[in-house]
Short mmCIF file of C-alpha atoms in Angstrom, two decimals:
data_model
loop_
_atom_site.label_atom_id
_atom_site.label_comp_id
_atom_site.label_asym_id
_atom_site.label_seq_id
_atom_site.Cartn_x
_atom_site.Cartn_y
_atom_site.Cartn_z
CA MET A 1066 -29.13 -64.87 -82.23
CA ALA A 1067 -28.22 -61.66 -80.40
CA THR A 1068 -27.69 -61.85 -76.67
CA PRO A 1069 -30.82 -60.56 -74.87
CA VAL A 1070 -30.39 -57.13 -73.33
CA HIS A 1071 -30.55 -57.29 -69.52
CA TYR A 1072 -30.39 -54.67 -66.77
CA ASP A 1073 -30.76 -54.75 -63.03
CA VAL A 1074 -33.43 -52.03 -63.17
CA LEU A 1075 -35.55 -50.88 -66.11
CA VAL A 1076 -37.21 -47.47 -65.65
CA LEU A 1077 -40.07 -47.00 -68.10
CA GLY A 1078 -40.75 -43.32 -68.66
CA GLY A 1079 -38.17 -40.54 -68.66
CA GLY A 1080 -40.29 -37.75 -67.23
CA SER A 1081 -39.78 -35.97 -63.93
CA ALA A 1082 -39.94 -39.14 -61.82
CA GLY A 1083 -37.99 -41.28 -64.26
CA CYS A 1084 -35.07 -38.85 -64.29
CA VAL A 1085 -34.91 -38.94 -60.50
CA LEU A 1086 -34.99 -42.73 -60.43
CA ALA A 1087 -32.31 -43.12 -63.09
CA ALA A 1088 -29.98 -40.81 -61.22
CA ARG A 1089 -30.55 -42.20 -57.73
CA LEU A 1090 -30.55 -45.89 -58.66
CA SER A 1091 -27.38 -45.59 -60.73
CA GLU A 1092 -25.51 -44.10 -57.77
CA ASP A 1093 -24.79 -47.75 -56.92
CA GLU A 1094 -22.05 -48.53 -59.44
CA ASN A 1095 -22.81 -52.24 -59.16
CA ARG A 1096 -26.40 -51.77 -60.40
CA THR A 1097 -27.12 -51.38 -64.11
CA VAL A 1098 -29.99 -49.05 -64.93
CA CYS A 1099 -31.77 -48.31 -68.19
CA LEU A 1100 -34.05 -45.26 -68.54
CA VAL A 1101 -36.49 -45.46 -71.46
CA GLU A 1102 -38.22 -42.36 -72.84
CA ALA A 1103 -40.63 -42.19 -75.80
CA GLY A 1104 -39.56 -38.66 -76.71
CA PRO A 1105 -36.16 -37.31 -77.69
CA ASP A 1106 -33.14 -37.00 -75.45
CA TYR A 1107 -31.35 -33.82 -76.52
CA GLY A 1108 -28.30 -34.64 -74.44
CA PRO A 1109 -26.71 -32.59 -71.67
CA HIS A 1110 -27.87 -29.01 -71.31
CA ASP A 1111 -24.32 -27.73 -71.75
CA ALA A 1112 -24.09 -29.37 -75.19
CA GLY A 1113 -26.52 -26.78 -76.52
CA GLY A 1114 -28.87 -29.15 -78.33
CA TRP A 1115 -32.12 -28.35 -76.54
CA PRO A 1116 -34.85 -26.45 -78.43
CA GLY A 1117 -35.42 -22.91 -77.27
CA GLU A 1118 -39.10 -23.42 -76.48
CA LEU A 1119 -38.18 -26.02 -73.84
CA LEU A 1120 -35.62 -23.72 -72.26
CA ASP A 1121 -37.74 -20.55 -72.20
CA SER A 1122 -39.13 -20.25 -68.67
CA GLY A 1123 -41.44 -17.44 -69.73
CA GLY A 1124 -43.93 -19.52 -71.71
CA ILE A 1125 -45.52 -22.95 -72.03
CA PRO A 1126 -44.12 -24.94 -75.01
CA GLU A 1127 -46.51 -25.99 -77.77
CA GLY A 1128 -44.40 -28.83 -79.14
CA HIS A 1129 -43.16 -32.12 -77.67
CA GLN A 1130 -46.65 -33.26 -76.70
CA TRP A 1131 -48.23 -36.69 -76.96
CA ASP A 1132 -51.60 -35.42 -78.18
CA PRO A 1133 -51.42 -31.76 -79.19
CA ASP A 1134 -54.77 -31.85 -80.99
CA GLU A 1135 -56.89 -33.45 -78.28
CA SER A 1136 -59.53 -31.63 -76.26
CA PRO A 1137 -58.61 -28.69 -73.98
CA HIS A 1138 -59.31 -31.01 -71.05
CA SER A 1139 -56.51 -33.39 -72.07
CA PRO A 1140 -53.37 -33.17 -69.95
CA LEU A 1141 -50.33 -31.51 -71.49
CA ARG A 1142 -48.31 -34.72 -71.59
CA ALA A 1143 -44.76 -33.87 -72.54
CA LYS A 1144 -42.93 -36.26 -74.85
CA VAL A 1145 -39.27 -35.52 -74.17
CA LEU A 1146 -36.64 -36.48 -71.61
CA GLY A 1147 -37.55 -34.56 -68.47
CA GLY A 1148 -41.25 -34.93 -69.21
CA CYS A 1149 -43.55 -32.29 -67.81
CA SER A 1150 -40.67 -30.64 -65.96
CA ALA A 1151 -39.54 -29.53 -69.45
CA HIS A 1152 -43.02 -28.14 -70.18
CA ASN A 1153 -44.40 -26.70 -66.98
CA ALA A 1154 -44.60 -23.29 -65.33
CA CYS A 1155 -41.58 -24.09 -63.10
CA LEU A 1156 -43.43 -23.45 -59.82
CA LEU A 1157 -42.24 -25.56 -56.89
CA VAL A 1158 -45.15 -25.65 -54.44
CA TRP A 1159 -44.72 -27.56 -51.19
CA PRO A 1160 -47.93 -29.61 -50.71
CA PRO A 1161 -49.45 -28.47 -47.39
CA ASP A 1162 -51.18 -31.83 -46.92
CA ALA A 1163 -48.10 -33.97 -47.61
CA ASP A 1164 -47.51 -37.14 -45.63
CA PRO A 1165 -44.88 -36.37 -42.95
CA GLY A 1166 -42.94 -39.38 -44.21
CA LEU A 1167 -42.45 -37.59 -47.52
CA GLU A 1168 -40.91 -34.44 -46.04
CA LEU A 1169 -37.32 -35.68 -46.26
CA TYR A 1170 -37.79 -36.50 -49.94
CA LEU A 1171 -39.56 -33.22 -50.71
CA ARG A 1172 -36.60 -31.39 -49.24
CA ARG A 1173 -34.11 -33.55 -51.14
CA ALA A 1174 -36.00 -32.94 -54.39
CA LEU A 1175 -36.14 -29.19 -53.82
CA GLU A 1176 -32.42 -29.03 -53.07
CA THR A 1177 -31.65 -30.92 -56.29
CA ILE A 1178 -34.01 -29.32 -58.80
CA ALA A 1179 -33.47 -25.82 -57.40
CA PRO A 1180 -30.47 -25.56 -55.06
CA GLU A 1181 -30.84 -21.79 -55.40
CA PRO A 1182 -34.61 -21.37 -55.90
CA PHE A 1183 -35.60 -18.43 -58.05
CA PHE A 1184 -38.10 -15.84 -56.81
CA PHE A 1185 -39.36 -12.89 -58.82
CA ARG A 1186 -38.65 -9.54 -57.16
CA GLU A 1187 -41.47 -7.02 -57.03
CA ASP A 1188 -39.68 -4.80 -59.54
CA GLU A 1189 -39.73 -7.77 -61.95
CA TYR A 1190 -43.49 -8.31 -61.76
CA THR A 1191 -45.40 -7.94 -64.99
CA PRO A 1192 -47.93 -5.09 -64.93
CA TRP A 1193 -50.79 -7.61 -64.73
CA PHE A 1194 -49.28 -9.62 -61.89
CA ALA A 1195 -48.34 -6.45 -60.00
CA GLY A 1196 -51.94 -5.25 -60.20
CA VAL A 1197 -53.27 -8.59 -59.00
CA ALA A 1198 -50.72 -8.77 -56.18
CA GLU A 1199 -51.81 -5.35 -54.92
CA ALA A 1200 -55.47 -6.37 -55.09
CA CYS A 1201 -54.70 -9.59 -53.21
CA SER A 1202 -52.89 -7.66 -50.50
CA ALA A 1203 -55.99 -5.53 -49.97
CA HIS A 1204 -58.05 -8.71 -49.53
CA GLY A 1205 -55.56 -10.43 -47.21
CA LEU A 1206 -54.58 -13.10 -49.73
CA ASP A 1207 -51.14 -14.66 -49.97
CA VAL A 1208 -49.23 -14.23 -53.22
CA ALA A 1209 -46.43 -16.61 -54.22
CA ALA A 1210 -43.81 -15.32 -56.65
CA GLY A 1211 -41.72 -18.48 -56.32
CA PRO A 1212 -39.84 -20.64 -55.73
CA TYR A 1213 -39.21 -21.63 -59.32
CA ASN A 1214 -36.83 -24.13 -60.89
CA ILE A 1215 -35.39 -21.43 -63.14
CA ARG A 1216 -31.67 -20.92 -63.66
CA ASN A 1217 -30.48 -17.89 -65.62
CA GLY A 1218 -33.85 -17.68 -67.34
CA VAL A 1219 -33.80 -21.38 -68.28
CA ARG A 1220 -36.54 -23.83 -67.27
CA TRP A 1221 -34.27 -26.14 -65.26
CA ASN A 1222 -35.93 -29.50 -65.83
CA ALA A 1223 -35.37 -32.86 -64.17
CA ALA A 1224 -33.13 -34.07 -66.99
CA PHE A 1225 -30.72 -31.22 -66.31
CA ALA A 1226 -30.87 -31.52 -62.53
CA TYR A 1227 -30.75 -35.30 -62.21
CA VAL A 1228 -29.68 -37.05 -65.43
CA ASP A 1229 -26.92 -34.72 -66.62
CA PRO A 1230 -24.71 -35.28 -63.54
CA ALA A 1231 -25.16 -39.05 -64.00
CA ARG A 1232 -24.61 -39.34 -67.76
CA GLN A 1233 -20.97 -40.35 -67.47
CA ARG A 1234 -21.75 -43.37 -65.31
CA SER A 1235 -20.99 -46.57 -67.19
CA ASN A 1236 -23.87 -48.35 -65.45
CA LEU A 1237 -26.55 -45.93 -66.74
CA THR A 1238 -28.14 -46.21 -70.18
CA VAL A 1239 -30.55 -43.55 -71.44
CA ARG A 1240 -32.71 -44.52 -74.43
CA GLY A 1241 -34.62 -41.71 -76.09
CA ASP A 1242 -37.21 -42.06 -78.87
CA ALA A 1243 -38.03 -45.55 -77.56
CA LEU A 1244 -41.69 -46.56 -77.21
CA VAL A 1245 -42.72 -48.88 -74.38
CA ASP A 1246 -45.46 -51.37 -75.21
CA ARG A 1247 -45.94 -53.64 -72.21
CA VAL A 1248 -44.33 -55.43 -69.31
CA LEU A 1249 -43.28 -59.06 -69.76
CA PHE A 1250 -44.07 -61.55 -67.01
CA GLU A 1251 -42.82 -64.94 -65.86
CA ARG A 1252 -45.35 -66.26 -63.34
CA ASP A 1253 -45.60 -63.69 -60.52
CA ARG A 1254 -42.53 -61.74 -61.58
CA ALA A 1255 -41.97 -58.99 -64.08
CA ALA A 1256 -39.24 -60.17 -66.43
CA GLY A 1257 -38.76 -57.10 -68.61
CA ALA A 1258 -40.60 -55.00 -71.14
CA VAL A 1259 -41.22 -54.75 -74.86
CA VAL A 1260 -39.51 -51.58 -76.10
CA ASP A 1261 -39.75 -50.64 -79.77
CA GLY A 1262 -41.02 -54.14 -80.42
CA GLU A 1263 -38.04 -55.87 -78.81
CA PRO A 1264 -37.75 -57.48 -75.34
CA VAL A 1265 -35.54 -55.82 -72.76
CA HIS A 1266 -35.02 -57.92 -69.63
CA ALA A 1267 -34.49 -56.70 -66.08
CA ASP A 1268 -34.59 -57.88 -62.50
CA GLN A 1269 -36.76 -54.95 -61.40
CA ILE A 1270 -39.19 -52.83 -63.41
CA VAL A 1271 -40.34 -49.34 -62.43
CA LEU A 1272 -43.13 -47.55 -64.29
CA SER A 1273 -42.72 -43.77 -64.27
CA ALA A 1274 -44.73 -42.84 -67.35
CA GLY A 1275 -47.12 -40.52 -65.53
CA ALA A 1276 -50.76 -40.63 -64.52
CA CYS A 1277 -51.84 -41.39 -68.09
CA GLY A 1278 -48.89 -43.43 -69.33
CA SER A 1279 -48.29 -45.78 -66.39
CA PRO A 1280 -51.86 -47.18 -66.24
CA ALA A 1281 -51.81 -47.56 -70.03
CA ILE A 1282 -48.67 -49.70 -69.85
CA LEU A 1283 -50.18 -51.83 -67.08
CA LEU A 1284 -53.39 -52.31 -69.05
CA ARG A 1285 -51.51 -53.36 -72.20
CA SER A 1286 -49.59 -55.77 -69.96
CA GLY A 1287 -52.77 -57.47 -68.76
CA VAL A 1288 -52.93 -55.76 -65.37
CA GLY A 1289 -56.25 -54.00 -64.83
CA PRO A 1290 -60.04 -54.40 -64.92
CA GLU A 1291 -60.84 -57.81 -66.36
CA ALA A 1292 -63.79 -56.70 -68.50
CA GLU A 1293 -61.79 -53.89 -70.08
CA LEU A 1294 -58.90 -56.21 -70.92
CA ASP A 1295 -61.21 -58.89 -72.31
CA ALA A 1296 -62.86 -56.35 -74.61
CA LEU A 1297 -59.50 -55.64 -76.24
CA GLY A 1298 -58.40 -59.28 -76.36
CA ILE A 1299 -55.65 -58.76 -73.79
CA ASP A 1300 -54.81 -61.79 -71.64
CA VAL A 1301 -55.49 -61.03 -67.99
CA VAL A 1302 -52.37 -61.39 -65.85
CA ALA A 1303 -53.73 -59.68 -62.73
CA PRO A 1304 -57.32 -58.36 -62.40
CA LEU A 1305 -56.67 -55.05 -60.63
CA ASP A 1306 -59.79 -52.90 -60.97
CA GLY A 1307 -58.05 -49.77 -59.70
CA VAL A 1308 -55.74 -49.45 -62.70
CA GLY A 1309 -56.81 -46.38 -64.66
CA SER A 1310 -59.55 -45.32 -62.25
CA ASN A 1311 -59.54 -42.45 -59.71
CA LEU A 1312 -58.18 -39.87 -62.19
CA GLN A 1313 -58.07 -36.41 -60.60
CA ASP A 1314 -56.89 -32.99 -61.69
CA HIS A 1315 -57.27 -29.43 -60.43
CA VAL A 1316 -60.32 -28.25 -62.39
CA SER A 1317 -60.29 -24.60 -63.45
CA ALA A 1318 -62.31 -21.76 -64.97
CA LYS A 1319 -61.33 -18.27 -66.15
CA LEU A 1320 -62.43 -14.73 -65.56
CA VAL A 1321 -61.43 -13.24 -68.92
CA PHE A 1322 -60.68 -9.52 -69.18
CA GLU A 1323 -60.70 -6.97 -71.97
CA PRO A 1324 -57.23 -5.43 -71.56
CA SER A 1325 -57.03 -1.68 -71.24
CA ASP A 1326 -54.71 0.47 -73.32
CA GLU A 1327 -52.68 1.02 -70.16
CA LEU A 1328 -52.08 -2.72 -69.74
CA ARG A 1329 -51.08 -3.13 -73.39
CA GLU A 1330 -48.74 -0.15 -73.33
CA ARG A 1331 -47.10 -1.00 -70.01
CA THR A 1332 -46.65 -4.64 -71.00
CA ARG A 1333 -45.25 -3.89 -74.45
CA ALA A 1334 -42.80 -1.47 -72.89
CA ARG A 1335 -41.27 -4.48 -71.13
CA ALA A 1336 -41.92 -7.14 -73.80
CA PRO A 1337 -41.40 -9.97 -73.91
CA VAL A 1338 -42.45 -10.76 -70.37
CA PRO A 1339 -43.26 -14.04 -68.60
CA PHE A 1340 -46.84 -15.24 -68.90
CA SER A 1341 -47.05 -15.01 -65.09
CA ASN A 1342 -44.89 -14.29 -62.06
CA GLY A 1343 -46.76 -16.56 -59.66
CA LEU A 1344 -50.15 -17.08 -58.10
CA ALA A 1345 -52.53 -16.05 -55.35
CA LYS A 1346 -53.75 -18.78 -53.06
CA THR A 1347 -56.22 -19.79 -50.41
CA ASP A 1348 -56.58 -23.21 -48.79
CA GLU A 1349 -59.10 -24.22 -51.46
CA LEU A 1350 -58.01 -22.31 -54.57
CA HIS A 1351 -55.15 -21.06 -56.66
CA VAL A 1352 -55.79 -17.87 -58.64
CA LEU A 1353 -53.37 -17.54 -61.54
CA PRO A 1354 -52.99 -14.07 -63.08
CA ILE A 1355 -52.05 -14.77 -66.69
CA ALA A 1356 -51.54 -12.20 -69.43
CA GLY A 1357 -50.35 -12.38 -73.01
CA ARG A 1358 -46.69 -11.60 -73.38
CA ASN A 1359 -47.53 -8.36 -75.20
CA GLY A 1360 -50.57 -7.46 -73.11
CA GLU A 1361 -53.05 -8.53 -75.77
CA SER A 1362 -54.97 -10.76 -73.35
CA ALA A 1363 -55.45 -11.16 -69.63
CA HIS A 1364 -57.39 -13.39 -67.30
CA LEU A 1365 -57.60 -14.79 -63.80
CA THR A 1366 -57.67 -18.58 -63.80
CA VAL A 1367 -59.32 -20.08 -60.74
CA ALA A 1368 -58.14 -23.64 -59.98
CA LEU A 1369 -59.89 -25.87 -57.46
CA LEU A 1370 -57.34 -27.66 -55.27
CA GLN A 1371 -59.56 -30.38 -53.79
CA PRO A 1372 -61.90 -31.61 -56.54
CA HIS A 1373 -64.43 -34.33 -55.80
CA SER A 1374 -64.95 -35.51 -59.39
CA ARG A 1375 -63.13 -38.64 -60.50
CA GLY A 1376 -62.33 -39.78 -64.02
CA ARG A 1377 -60.65 -42.68 -65.74
CA VAL A 1378 -57.90 -43.63 -68.20
CA ARG A 1379 -58.87 -46.41 -70.64
CA LEU A 1380 -57.17 -48.03 -73.58
CA ARG A 1381 -58.49 -47.27 -77.04
CA SER A 1382 -56.29 -49.94 -78.58
CA ARG A 1383 -53.61 -52.49 -77.78
CA ASP A 1384 -51.27 -50.46 -79.99
CA PRO A 1385 -48.81 -48.48 -77.81
CA ALA A 1386 -48.72 -45.74 -80.44
CA VAL A 1387 -52.43 -45.04 -79.81
CA SER A 1388 -52.86 -42.81 -76.77
CA PRO A 1389 -55.38 -43.86 -74.14
CA GLU A 1390 -58.76 -42.26 -73.66
CA ILE A 1391 -58.52 -39.72 -70.84
CA ASP A 1392 -61.93 -38.99 -69.34
CA HIS A 1393 -61.73 -36.54 -66.44
CA ARG A 1394 -65.50 -36.42 -65.89
CA LEU A 1395 -65.00 -32.80 -64.86
CA LEU A 1396 -67.78 -31.39 -62.67
CA SER A 1397 -69.44 -34.81 -62.44
CA ASP A 1398 -69.63 -34.05 -58.72
CA ARG A 1399 -71.74 -30.89 -58.37
CA ARG A 1400 -69.67 -29.72 -55.41
CA ASP A 1401 -66.89 -28.84 -57.84
CA ARG A 1402 -69.12 -26.47 -59.81
CA GLN A 1403 -70.20 -24.76 -56.60
CA ALA A 1404 -66.58 -24.37 -55.53
CA LEU A 1405 -65.64 -22.87 -58.91
CA LEU A 1406 -68.53 -20.42 -58.66
CA ALA A 1407 -67.18 -19.34 -55.27
CA GLY A 1408 -63.71 -19.02 -56.78
CA LEU A 1409 -65.00 -16.83 -59.59
CA GLY A 1410 -66.68 -14.71 -56.94
CA LEU A 1411 -63.25 -14.14 -55.41
CA ALA A 1412 -61.86 -13.28 -58.85
CA HIS A 1413 -64.63 -10.70 -59.32
CA ARG A 1414 -63.74 -9.10 -55.98
CA LEU A 1415 -60.13 -8.82 -57.07
CA ALA A 1416 -61.24 -7.39 -60.42
CA ALA A 1417 -63.11 -4.62 -58.61
CA ALA A 1418 -59.89 -3.31 -57.04
CA GLU A 1419 -58.68 0.00 -58.45
CA THR A 1420 -55.35 -1.50 -59.50
CA LEU A 1421 -57.10 -3.99 -61.78
CA ARG A 1422 -59.88 -1.69 -63.00
CA ARG A 1423 -57.17 0.41 -64.64
CA LEU A 1424 -55.80 -2.63 -66.45
CA GLY A 1425 -58.99 -4.17 -67.81
CA ARG A 1426 -62.56 -5.16 -67.15
CA PRO A 1427 -64.11 -8.63 -67.09
CA VAL A 1428 -65.94 -9.76 -70.20
CA GLU A 1429 -69.67 -9.74 -69.45
CA LEU A 1430 -70.96 -13.28 -68.99
CA PRO A 1431 -72.96 -15.11 -66.31
CA ASP A 1432 -70.59 -17.16 -64.18
CA GLU A 1433 -72.41 -20.43 -64.93
CA GLU A 1434 -71.77 -19.84 -68.63
CA ARG A 1435 -68.25 -18.67 -67.84
CA ILE A 1436 -67.51 -22.03 -66.25
CA ASP A 1437 -68.93 -23.97 -69.18
CA SER A 1438 -67.05 -21.92 -71.79
CA THR A 1439 -63.66 -21.78 -70.03
CA LEU A 1440 -63.64 -25.10 -68.17
CA GLY A 1441 -60.17 -26.58 -68.05
CA ILE A 1442 -57.58 -28.29 -65.91
CA TYR A 1443 -54.39 -27.20 -64.18
CA PHE A 1444 -52.52 -30.10 -65.86
CA HIS A 1445 -51.80 -32.02 -62.66
CA PRO A 1446 -53.25 -35.52 -63.29
CA VAL A 1447 -52.87 -38.03 -60.46
CA GLY A 1448 -54.40 -41.13 -58.92
CA THR A 1449 -54.66 -43.75 -61.67
CA CYS A 1450 -52.35 -46.31 -60.00
CA ALA A 1451 -53.34 -45.29 -56.51
CA THR A 1452 -51.64 -46.43 -53.34
CA GLY A 1453 -53.98 -48.97 -51.78
CA SER A 1454 -55.92 -50.09 -54.83
CA VAL A 1455 -52.99 -50.69 -57.22
CA VAL A 1456 -49.70 -50.36 -55.33
CA ASP A 1457 -48.59 -50.72 -51.72
CA GLU A 1458 -46.87 -48.05 -49.62
CA ASP A 1459 -43.57 -48.84 -51.33
CA GLY A 1460 -45.01 -48.43 -54.83
CA ARG A 1461 -45.02 -52.20 -55.50
CA VAL A 1462 -47.85 -53.37 -57.76
CA HIS A 1463 -50.11 -55.80 -55.91
CA GLY A 1464 -49.32 -59.40 -56.81
CA PHE A 1465 -45.79 -58.79 -58.09
CA GLU A 1466 -42.61 -58.72 -56.07
CA ASN A 1467 -40.49 -56.71 -58.50
CA LEU A 1468 -42.88 -54.38 -60.38
CA TYR A 1469 -43.22 -50.81 -59.13
CA VAL A 1470 -44.89 -47.52 -60.01
CA ALA A 1471 -43.29 -44.23 -58.97
CA ASP A 1472 -44.96 -41.11 -60.32
CA ALA A 1473 -48.04 -38.95 -59.70
CA SER A 1474 -50.34 -41.86 -60.53
CA VAL A 1475 -49.73 -43.39 -57.08
CA LEU A 1476 -51.24 -40.39 -55.26
CA ALA A 1477 -54.65 -41.56 -54.07
CA THR A 1478 -55.76 -37.96 -53.47
CA ILE A 1479 -54.53 -34.94 -55.36
CA PRO A 1480 -52.36 -32.57 -53.29
CA ARG A 1481 -53.48 -29.00 -52.66
CA ALA A 1482 -50.51 -27.81 -54.69
CA ASN A 1483 -48.84 -28.08 -58.07
CA THR A 1484 -47.69 -31.68 -58.33
CA HIS A 1485 -44.17 -31.27 -59.71
CA LEU A 1486 -42.34 -31.24 -56.38
CA ALA A 1487 -44.48 -34.06 -54.97
CA THR A 1488 -43.74 -36.20 -58.04
CA LEU A 1489 -40.00 -35.68 -57.64
CA ALA A 1490 -40.31 -36.62 -53.96
CA ILE A 1491 -42.19 -39.85 -54.75
CA ALA A 1492 -39.34 -40.90 -57.02
CA GLU A 1493 -36.73 -39.83 -54.47
CA LYS A 1494 -38.44 -42.07 -51.92
CA LEU A 1495 -38.46 -45.18 -54.11
CA GLY A 1496 -34.96 -44.41 -55.34
CA SER A 1497 -33.72 -44.57 -51.75
CA ARG A 1498 -35.48 -47.86 -50.99
CA LEU A 1499 -35.24 -50.05 -54.07
#
């Protein structure tokens, strides 16, 4: 019989948070660390093996997704080392409502993912973004054209920033294309996990599979609402009702435009261009000016930063290859619809500015119908293993001394910002304490 595989720390999920944890925890040469990722590991950036769509900072990749054919309300869950940092828009937004205790780790994350943060200069703005920026200035709105984690045009993801410098460490193992099923337990301790159908043992287990993946692993492990586990024939190890609940995302709607000939011509003269150079923001909203890379489409996406609606992540099956059901229950709290209507009102005011009237006009549609037809999310899911109901302040799962969660799922309330930087900071914090 083969000797069981054993590590000091097993990190389940090689997304943004998992890359941070693998790098920080393996800084101790006496600690063995294994990072497990369901998607591919294309190796160091300098080796040249990464697909172009993951490197191109000017667009959102269509591949490397868990569920590419699900509803438009499903999160874009990246399935590759680096996770959503290899898929996202590269914006690094400091959460204005961050816990003061997280500031050190936010700064550490920013210095690592973007030691020289990239900002678009005004002469680099796309015609659409330039028009929106001028309209925002007339209305007294802030416009952010960075910082971005972009390096020489490359989306500089967490695998490049954190894992690549650590790859030569003999105490770090990175397993790509490896599917996590569940955590193994011995009494009140986590003993390891089932990975690709085989047990992998460890002294400490950290879940960093994201706001959809981490609760799914806990549920398959028997940690979650008792009735839900019973219905799937899963033995209950710990009846934690908060697992999978409290799902939040920044809900959005679009003011779609019919592009003018001027917008098409000016954009094509510079093609290809980034889909956006940044965003406009208020305390309650982000307004994202997004145009097709050849000027064939344009819209203002209004994203609500403090939604009241709450959804849930549930298992469809015990099979780890079957993705969980992700039910956002968008607009289930009517306050969110009212806030989106107000946000679209702001978008209309921007659209009335001369700089935007030259570039296009909004498609005629009542705003109530506009919300229903363009309803979406900003792809920032959080809250499904929330601090308080599922984990303590150190990310430790209630009832277990050596099982942790460190990703966006531990955020009890969604930040008023893109969640990438906050997620890195959460992992930096646990990485410094474990």
